[in-house]
Short mmCIF file of C-alpha atoms in Angstrom, two decimals:
data_model
loop_
_atom_site.label_atom_id
_atom_site.label_comp_id
_atom_site.label_asym_id
_atom_site.label_seq_id
_atom_site.Cartn_x
_atom_site.Cartn_y
_atom_site.Cartn_z
CA MET A 30 -8.94 -30.07 66.58
CA ILE A 31 -6.25 -28.97 69.02
CA SER A 32 -4.62 -25.93 67.47
CA GLY A 33 -7.53 -24.41 65.56
CA ILE A 34 -5.58 -24.07 62.31
CA ASP A 35 -7.55 -26.70 60.38
CA ASN A 36 -11.15 -25.56 60.46
CA ASN A 37 -13.98 -27.25 58.59
CA MET A 38 -17.75 -27.56 58.94
CA GLY A 39 -17.33 -30.49 61.27
CA ASN A 40 -15.43 -28.62 63.98
CA LEU A 41 -16.39 -24.96 63.63
CA HIS A 42 -18.30 -25.19 66.91
CA ARG A 43 -15.13 -26.05 68.87
CA LEU A 44 -13.15 -23.30 70.57
CA SER A 45 -9.37 -23.06 70.38
CA GLU A 46 -6.46 -20.89 71.46
CA ALA A 47 -5.73 -19.81 67.87
CA VAL A 48 -5.84 -16.11 67.02
CA THR A 49 -7.03 -14.73 63.69
CA ARG A 50 -4.94 -12.32 61.67
CA SER A 51 -5.11 -10.83 58.16
CA ILE A 52 -2.61 -9.12 55.87
CA SER A 53 -3.57 -6.66 53.14
CA PRO A 54 -2.21 -3.37 51.77
CA GLU A 55 -4.21 -1.73 54.59
CA ASN A 56 -2.43 -3.87 57.24
CA LYS A 57 0.84 -5.08 55.79
CA THR A 58 2.06 -6.85 58.93
CA GLY A 59 -1.24 -8.40 60.04
CA GLY A 60 -0.90 -6.67 63.41
CA LYS A 61 -3.79 -6.71 65.87
CA GLY A 62 -5.79 -3.49 65.71
CA MET A 63 -3.71 -2.15 62.82
CA GLY A 64 -6.17 -2.49 59.94
CA GLY A 65 -6.96 0.69 58.05
CA MET A 66 -3.93 2.54 59.43
CA ALA A 67 -1.97 2.57 56.16
CA GLU A 68 -0.95 5.91 54.70
CA LEU A 69 -1.68 7.07 51.17
CA ASP A 70 0.70 5.60 48.60
CA PRO A 71 1.61 8.38 46.17
CA ALA A 72 2.29 5.78 43.47
CA ASN A 73 -1.31 4.56 43.45
CA ARG A 74 -3.96 7.17 44.12
CA THR A 75 -6.56 5.90 41.63
CA HIS A 76 -8.45 3.48 43.89
CA ALA A 77 -7.84 5.32 47.16
CA ALA A 78 -10.20 7.50 49.19
CA ARG A 79 -7.43 10.08 49.18
CA ASP A 80 -9.67 12.97 50.24
CA LEU A 81 -11.22 11.25 53.27
CA GLY A 82 -8.28 10.51 55.55
CA ALA A 83 -7.19 7.54 57.66
CA GLY A 84 -9.58 4.62 57.89
CA TRP A 85 -11.24 5.41 54.54
CA LYS A 86 -9.61 2.97 52.11
CA ILE A 87 -6.44 4.99 51.81
CA SER A 88 -4.22 2.14 50.55
CA PRO A 89 -6.24 -0.78 49.15
CA THR A 90 -3.68 -1.88 46.54
CA VAL A 91 0.01 -2.25 45.83
CA VAL A 92 1.76 -1.29 42.61
CA ILE A 93 4.47 -3.76 41.58
CA LYS A 94 6.71 -2.19 38.98
CA GLY A 95 7.95 -4.22 36.05
CA GLY A 96 10.83 -6.44 37.16
CA ASP A 97 10.19 -5.86 40.88
CA THR A 98 9.19 -8.28 43.64
CA HIS A 99 6.69 -7.36 46.36
CA GLU A 100 6.79 -9.11 49.73
CA ALA A 101 3.11 -9.66 50.44
CA ALA A 102 3.60 -11.43 53.79
CA ASN A 103 6.37 -12.22 56.26
CA ILE A 104 4.74 -13.93 59.22
CA ILE A 105 6.84 -14.87 62.23
CA GLY A 106 5.67 -17.67 64.50
CA SER A 107 3.58 -20.82 64.24
CA GLY A 108 0.23 -21.12 62.49
CA ALA A 109 -1.39 -21.59 59.10
CA VAL A 110 -2.51 -19.59 56.10
CA GLN A 111 -6.21 -20.39 55.68
CA HIS A 112 -7.37 -18.22 52.78
CA ILE A 113 -5.77 -16.09 50.07
CA TRP A 114 -7.79 -13.66 47.96
CA LEU A 115 -6.31 -11.43 45.29
CA THR A 116 -7.10 -9.78 41.97
CA PRO A 117 -4.29 -8.52 39.73
CA THR A 118 -4.03 -6.39 36.61
CA GLY A 119 -1.96 -7.38 33.59
CA LYS A 120 -1.32 -10.81 32.14
CA TRP A 121 -1.71 -13.46 34.80
CA ARG A 122 1.37 -15.42 33.76
CA ASN A 123 3.54 -12.35 34.33
CA LEU A 124 2.96 -12.32 38.08
CA ILE A 125 4.82 -15.11 39.89
CA LEU A 126 3.67 -16.31 43.31
CA ARG A 127 6.31 -17.76 45.64
CA ILE A 128 5.83 -19.11 49.17
CA TYR A 129 8.70 -19.95 51.53
CA TRP A 130 8.33 -21.99 54.74
CA ASP A 131 10.36 -21.75 57.95
CA GLY A 132 13.36 -19.95 56.46
CA GLN A 133 14.04 -22.42 53.66
CA GLU A 134 16.02 -20.54 51.01
CA HIS A 135 14.13 -21.89 48.00
CA PRO A 136 10.35 -21.60 47.65
CA SER A 137 7.92 -24.47 48.16
CA VAL A 138 5.44 -22.74 45.85
CA GLU A 139 6.53 -21.10 42.59
CA CYS A 140 3.79 -20.54 40.06
CA PRO A 141 2.26 -17.92 37.76
CA ILE A 142 -0.65 -16.43 39.63
CA GLY A 143 -3.23 -17.40 37.01
CA ASP A 144 -2.26 -21.06 36.91
CA PHE A 145 -2.14 -21.30 40.72
CA PHE A 146 -5.78 -20.23 40.70
CA CYS A 147 -6.80 -22.52 37.79
CA SER A 148 -6.75 -19.68 35.25
CA GLY A 149 -3.82 -20.57 33.02
CA TRP A 150 -5.36 -19.30 29.79
CA GLY A 151 -5.37 -15.75 31.12
CA LYS A 152 -9.11 -15.14 30.84
CA TYR A 153 -11.82 -15.23 33.48
CA ALA A 154 -13.64 -18.54 33.86
CA ARG A 155 -15.70 -19.34 36.92
CA VAL A 156 -14.32 -22.02 39.26
CA SER A 157 -16.39 -23.29 42.18
CA SER A 158 -14.49 -25.93 44.11
CA LEU A 159 -13.46 -26.61 47.68
CA ALA A 160 -9.80 -25.68 47.19
CA VAL A 161 -10.00 -22.87 44.62
CA CYS A 162 -12.75 -20.44 43.66
CA VAL A 163 -12.57 -17.90 40.84
CA ASN A 164 -15.41 -15.41 41.05
CA PRO A 165 -16.44 -12.41 38.91
CA GLY A 166 -14.64 -10.46 37.55
CA SER A 167 -11.14 -11.86 38.40
CA ALA A 168 -11.38 -12.74 42.08
CA PHE A 169 -8.87 -15.49 42.89
CA ASN A 170 -9.51 -17.45 46.10
CA CYS A 171 -7.40 -20.26 47.58
CA TYR A 172 -8.59 -22.37 50.53
CA TRP A 173 -5.68 -24.82 50.87
CA THR A 174 -4.61 -24.90 54.53
CA MET A 175 -0.90 -24.04 54.71
CA PRO A 176 0.72 -24.74 58.12
CA PHE A 177 4.08 -23.37 59.22
CA ARG A 178 6.13 -23.52 62.42
CA LYS A 179 8.55 -20.58 62.29
CA ASN A 180 7.86 -18.37 59.32
CA CYS A 181 5.70 -17.88 56.24
CA ARG A 182 6.98 -15.59 53.51
CA ILE A 183 4.90 -14.82 50.39
CA THR A 184 6.18 -12.79 47.44
CA LEU A 185 4.79 -11.61 44.10
CA GLU A 186 7.28 -10.98 41.27
CA ASN A 187 6.19 -8.94 38.26
CA ILE A 188 8.16 -10.27 35.27
CA ALA A 189 6.40 -7.94 32.82
CA GLU A 190 7.68 -4.57 31.65
CA GLU A 191 4.43 -2.88 32.72
CA ASP A 192 3.42 -2.17 36.31
CA ALA A 193 0.90 -4.49 37.97
CA VAL A 194 -1.76 -3.34 40.42
CA VAL A 195 -2.79 -5.97 42.97
CA PHE A 196 -5.53 -6.06 45.59
CA TYR A 197 -4.95 -8.91 48.06
CA GLN A 198 -5.84 -10.32 51.45
CA ILE A 199 -4.09 -13.17 53.27
CA ASP A 200 -6.07 -14.64 56.17
CA TYR A 201 -4.23 -16.79 58.71
CA ALA A 202 -4.26 -18.16 62.23
CA LEU A 203 -1.46 -18.08 64.78
CA ALA A 204 -1.41 -21.24 66.88
CA GLU A 205 0.73 -24.24 67.76
CA THR A 206 1.24 -26.40 64.70
CA PRO A 207 0.82 -30.14 65.40
CA ASP A 208 3.79 -32.40 64.75
CA ASP A 209 2.05 -34.30 61.96
CA CYS A 210 1.34 -31.21 59.82
CA ALA A 211 3.19 -31.16 56.49
CA TYR A 212 4.06 -28.15 54.31
CA PHE A 213 2.09 -27.07 51.24
CA HIS A 214 3.86 -27.16 47.86
CA ALA A 215 2.91 -26.28 44.28
CA ARG A 216 4.89 -26.70 41.06
CA PHE A 217 4.12 -25.18 37.64
CA GLY A 218 5.15 -26.64 34.30
CA ARG A 219 4.52 -26.07 30.62
CA THR A 220 5.55 -27.90 27.45
CA ASN A 221 4.56 -26.45 24.06
CA PRO A 222 4.57 -28.47 21.95
CA LEU A 223 4.98 -31.82 23.64
CA PRO A 224 7.62 -33.73 21.63
CA TYR A 225 6.23 -36.63 19.57
CA LYS A 226 5.86 -39.84 21.63
CA SER A 227 6.89 -38.04 24.82
CA VAL A 228 5.10 -38.26 28.15
CA TYR A 229 4.13 -35.07 29.96
CA THR A 230 5.56 -34.80 33.47
CA ILE A 231 3.29 -33.16 36.04
CA LEU A 232 5.63 -33.70 39.00
CA ASP A 233 9.08 -35.18 39.55
CA GLY A 234 12.03 -34.80 41.89
CA VAL A 235 9.97 -34.88 45.10
CA LYS A 236 11.97 -36.13 48.09
CA GLY A 237 10.42 -36.62 51.51
CA LYS A 238 7.23 -37.92 53.10
CA GLY A 239 3.87 -36.49 52.15
CA HIS A 240 0.76 -36.76 50.02
CA TYR A 241 -0.35 -35.46 46.65
CA VAL A 242 -3.56 -33.42 46.78
CA GLY A 243 -4.36 -31.93 43.40
CA THR A 244 -3.79 -31.34 39.68
CA TYR A 245 -4.69 -28.37 37.50
CA MET A 246 -4.15 -28.48 33.73
CA ALA A 247 -4.51 -26.00 30.87
CA TRP A 248 -4.58 -28.19 27.77
CA GLY A 249 -4.44 -26.88 24.20
CA VAL A 250 -5.05 -29.40 21.40
CA HIS A 251 -2.99 -29.29 18.19
CA ASN A 252 -4.86 -32.06 16.34
CA ASN A 253 -8.39 -32.76 15.20
CA GLY A 254 -10.31 -35.51 16.95
CA TRP A 255 -10.53 -36.78 20.50
CA TRP A 256 -7.44 -36.01 22.58
CA GLY A 257 -7.97 -37.57 26.02
CA GLU A 258 -6.99 -41.25 25.83
CA GLY A 259 -3.81 -40.75 27.87
CA GLU A 260 -3.20 -42.47 31.20
CA ILE A 261 -2.07 -40.63 34.32
CA LYS A 262 0.53 -42.51 36.34
CA PHE A 263 1.71 -42.13 39.95
CA TYR A 264 5.16 -43.60 40.64
CA ILE A 265 5.42 -43.97 44.41
CA ASP A 266 8.59 -44.64 46.46
CA GLY A 267 10.90 -45.94 43.76
CA ASP A 268 8.35 -47.50 41.41
CA THR A 269 9.58 -48.70 38.01
CA TYR A 270 6.00 -49.24 36.90
CA PRO A 271 3.42 -47.03 38.57
CA THR A 272 1.36 -48.02 41.57
CA ILE A 273 -1.58 -46.00 40.20
CA CYS A 274 -2.37 -46.06 36.48
CA GLY A 275 -5.46 -44.29 35.17
CA THR A 276 -7.71 -45.29 32.29
CA GLY A 277 -7.92 -41.99 30.42
CA THR A 278 -7.60 -38.25 30.83
CA GLU A 279 -11.32 -37.59 31.20
CA ASP A 280 -11.58 -40.48 33.66
CA TYR A 281 -8.88 -39.02 35.92
CA PHE A 282 -10.72 -35.69 35.97
CA CYS A 283 -13.85 -37.60 37.02
CA GLY A 284 -15.69 -37.48 33.70
CA SER A 285 -16.24 -40.20 31.12
CA TYR A 286 -16.66 -40.86 27.40
CA ASN A 287 -14.99 -37.72 26.05
CA PHE A 288 -16.87 -35.35 28.40
CA GLU A 289 -19.62 -35.55 25.77
CA ASP A 290 -23.25 -34.53 26.12
CA THR A 291 -24.99 -37.39 24.33
CA ASP A 292 -27.96 -35.18 23.41
CA THR A 293 -26.03 -32.29 21.84
CA HIS A 294 -22.92 -34.27 20.85
CA ASN A 295 -20.72 -31.51 22.21
CA TYR A 296 -18.59 -31.09 25.29
CA ALA A 297 -20.46 -30.78 28.58
CA PRO A 298 -18.43 -28.51 30.90
CA PHE A 299 -18.88 -29.04 34.64
CA GLY A 300 -17.50 -27.96 37.98
CA THR A 301 -17.82 -29.78 41.32
CA PRO A 302 -16.14 -29.47 44.75
CA TYR A 303 -13.52 -32.07 43.74
CA SER A 304 -13.15 -31.95 39.94
CA GLY A 305 -13.98 -29.87 36.92
CA PHE A 306 -13.81 -29.56 33.14
CA TYR A 307 -14.82 -25.93 32.98
CA ILE A 308 -13.03 -24.22 30.08
CA VAL A 309 -13.95 -25.27 26.55
CA THR A 310 -13.22 -22.91 23.65
CA GLY A 311 -14.92 -23.02 20.25
CA ASN A 312 -18.10 -24.72 19.10
CA ASN A 313 -17.15 -27.87 17.21
CA MET A 314 -16.22 -30.71 19.54
CA TYR A 315 -13.28 -32.28 17.75
CA GLU A 316 -11.66 -29.35 15.93
CA VAL A 317 -7.99 -28.48 16.26
CA GLN A 318 -6.85 -25.57 18.48
CA LYS A 319 -9.41 -26.03 21.23
CA ARG A 320 -8.38 -25.14 24.77
CA PHE A 321 -9.51 -26.75 28.01
CA GLY A 322 -9.21 -26.14 31.74
CA LEU A 323 -9.35 -29.07 34.17
CA TYR A 324 -8.84 -29.64 37.91
CA ARG A 325 -8.86 -32.71 40.15
CA TRP A 326 -8.51 -32.35 43.93
CA HIS A 327 -7.46 -35.40 45.96
CA ILE A 328 -9.07 -34.04 49.11
CA THR A 329 -10.75 -37.31 50.08
CA ASP A 330 -8.21 -39.57 48.34
CA PRO A 331 -4.69 -38.12 48.75
CA VAL A 332 -1.88 -40.10 47.15
CA ARG A 333 0.55 -40.86 50.00
CA PHE A 334 4.29 -41.39 49.65
CA ASP A 335 7.12 -42.01 52.12
CA GLU A 336 10.24 -41.19 50.08
CA ASP A 337 9.53 -39.87 46.58
CA LEU A 338 6.82 -39.28 43.99
CA ARG A 339 6.61 -38.81 40.22
CA VAL A 340 3.41 -38.04 38.29
CA THR A 341 3.06 -38.22 34.50
CA ILE A 342 0.26 -38.15 31.94
CA GLN A 343 0.18 -39.31 28.34
CA ALA A 344 -1.20 -37.17 25.51
CA LEU A 345 -3.07 -39.60 23.27
CA GLY A 346 -5.71 -39.02 20.61
CA HIS A 347 -7.54 -40.96 17.92
CA ARG A 348 -6.15 -41.63 14.47
CA GLU A 349 -7.34 -43.65 11.47
CA GLY A 350 -7.70 -47.39 11.73
CA GLY A 351 -8.87 -47.31 15.34
CA ARG A 352 -5.34 -46.58 16.58
CA LEU A 353 -4.11 -44.01 19.06
CA LEU A 354 -2.06 -40.95 18.10
CA PRO A 355 0.71 -39.55 20.35
CA LEU A 356 -0.15 -35.86 20.48
CA GLN A 357 2.09 -32.79 20.36
CA ASP A 358 -0.13 -30.50 22.41
CA ASP A 359 0.34 -27.33 24.44
CA ILE A 360 0.13 -28.56 28.04
CA SER A 361 0.53 -26.61 31.28
CA SER A 362 -0.03 -27.91 34.78
CA VAL A 363 0.21 -27.20 38.47
CA ALA A 364 0.82 -30.03 40.94
CA PHE A 365 -0.27 -29.51 44.56
CA TRP A 366 1.08 -31.58 47.44
CA TYR A 367 2.11 -31.58 51.12
CA GLN A 368 5.42 -32.89 52.36
CA THR A 369 8.07 -32.66 55.06
CA LEU A 370 10.96 -30.20 55.01
CA PRO A 371 13.59 -29.83 53.76
CA SER A 372 12.18 -30.20 50.28
CA ALA A 373 14.09 -30.39 47.02
CA PRO A 374 14.33 -27.16 45.00
CA LEU A 375 11.61 -26.78 42.39
CA PRO A 376 12.60 -26.80 38.72
CA LYS A 377 13.10 -23.30 37.37
CA ILE A 378 9.93 -22.01 35.75
CA PRO A 379 10.14 -21.17 32.02
CA ASP A 380 10.91 -17.62 30.92
CA LYS A 381 8.17 -15.11 30.16
CA ASP A 382 8.13 -15.66 26.40
CA TYR A 383 7.87 -19.43 26.75
CA MET A 384 4.96 -19.16 29.19
CA GLU A 385 3.05 -16.60 27.14
CA VAL A 386 -0.38 -17.60 25.89
CA ILE A 387 -0.43 -16.56 22.22
#
């Protein structure tokens, strides 16, 4: 460790020249010695210690009016975001997170806040992993290290008609960023329903050098029976056929044999530091209209690319005669990766009505 921006248990004992800073509604610029100096916001007095004066939780939240965008951070200099915590009101797909690096005009991260934190179905479900934790009652935590060299800008857009109230804290370090540090990216997508015999695209259009580090999926099944026979495929640097081809959906997410508990003959949800199958709705294992939440972090096995990357997954289920059925499911995803700049613009996210969980 030279710069101190990439801390882990193996090097926490080593000193560095990095300085720690934190942005919240109580310290909107992250300035040294400026925490708790915020003044009372007349628009949001409900959660404030409005009778106690400065230093007494005068401005713990921001109110983002319907249709407005709030600039949560605008950090000048070199360093890395190390932790983001926030908890919003309203529907989680109506608050759009965007992150811009080093003055690039288009964002490198553009994602509904719920999906970015593995909560695409809009309801609390506990997540305990190395990269993302979701804790009671709706505490979203992100631990991806996000280096930058000139500037980090983070915004929250409220695409709902109603106001959103957000508590948040962005913890970061200011330090020299090593030359080999790439920039964090995240892309959201949803297809509902997936057209018959189509392949779901998790990521496409990536140009540059980098590595793929994670997949989150919110999967809603529109057929009875087992749904997870599809293969995930990684097309690396101009591949016609993929370099990496998985053996099944549950296999990619580090499970096996339908995620089934052989004693109860039902799904067996799980969550680990690197993978999870943690949302399962309903009681009967193979009934239509079940919803699932899954994550797979490539923290120890990143998928590296030099020029371009495309990631797809098939939606395949069982049908009579021992054959496989191309499914027409409701599938949402977030792809997480690091790459060099400039990066290609992300595809435009769907409109509010298309993203809505109904």
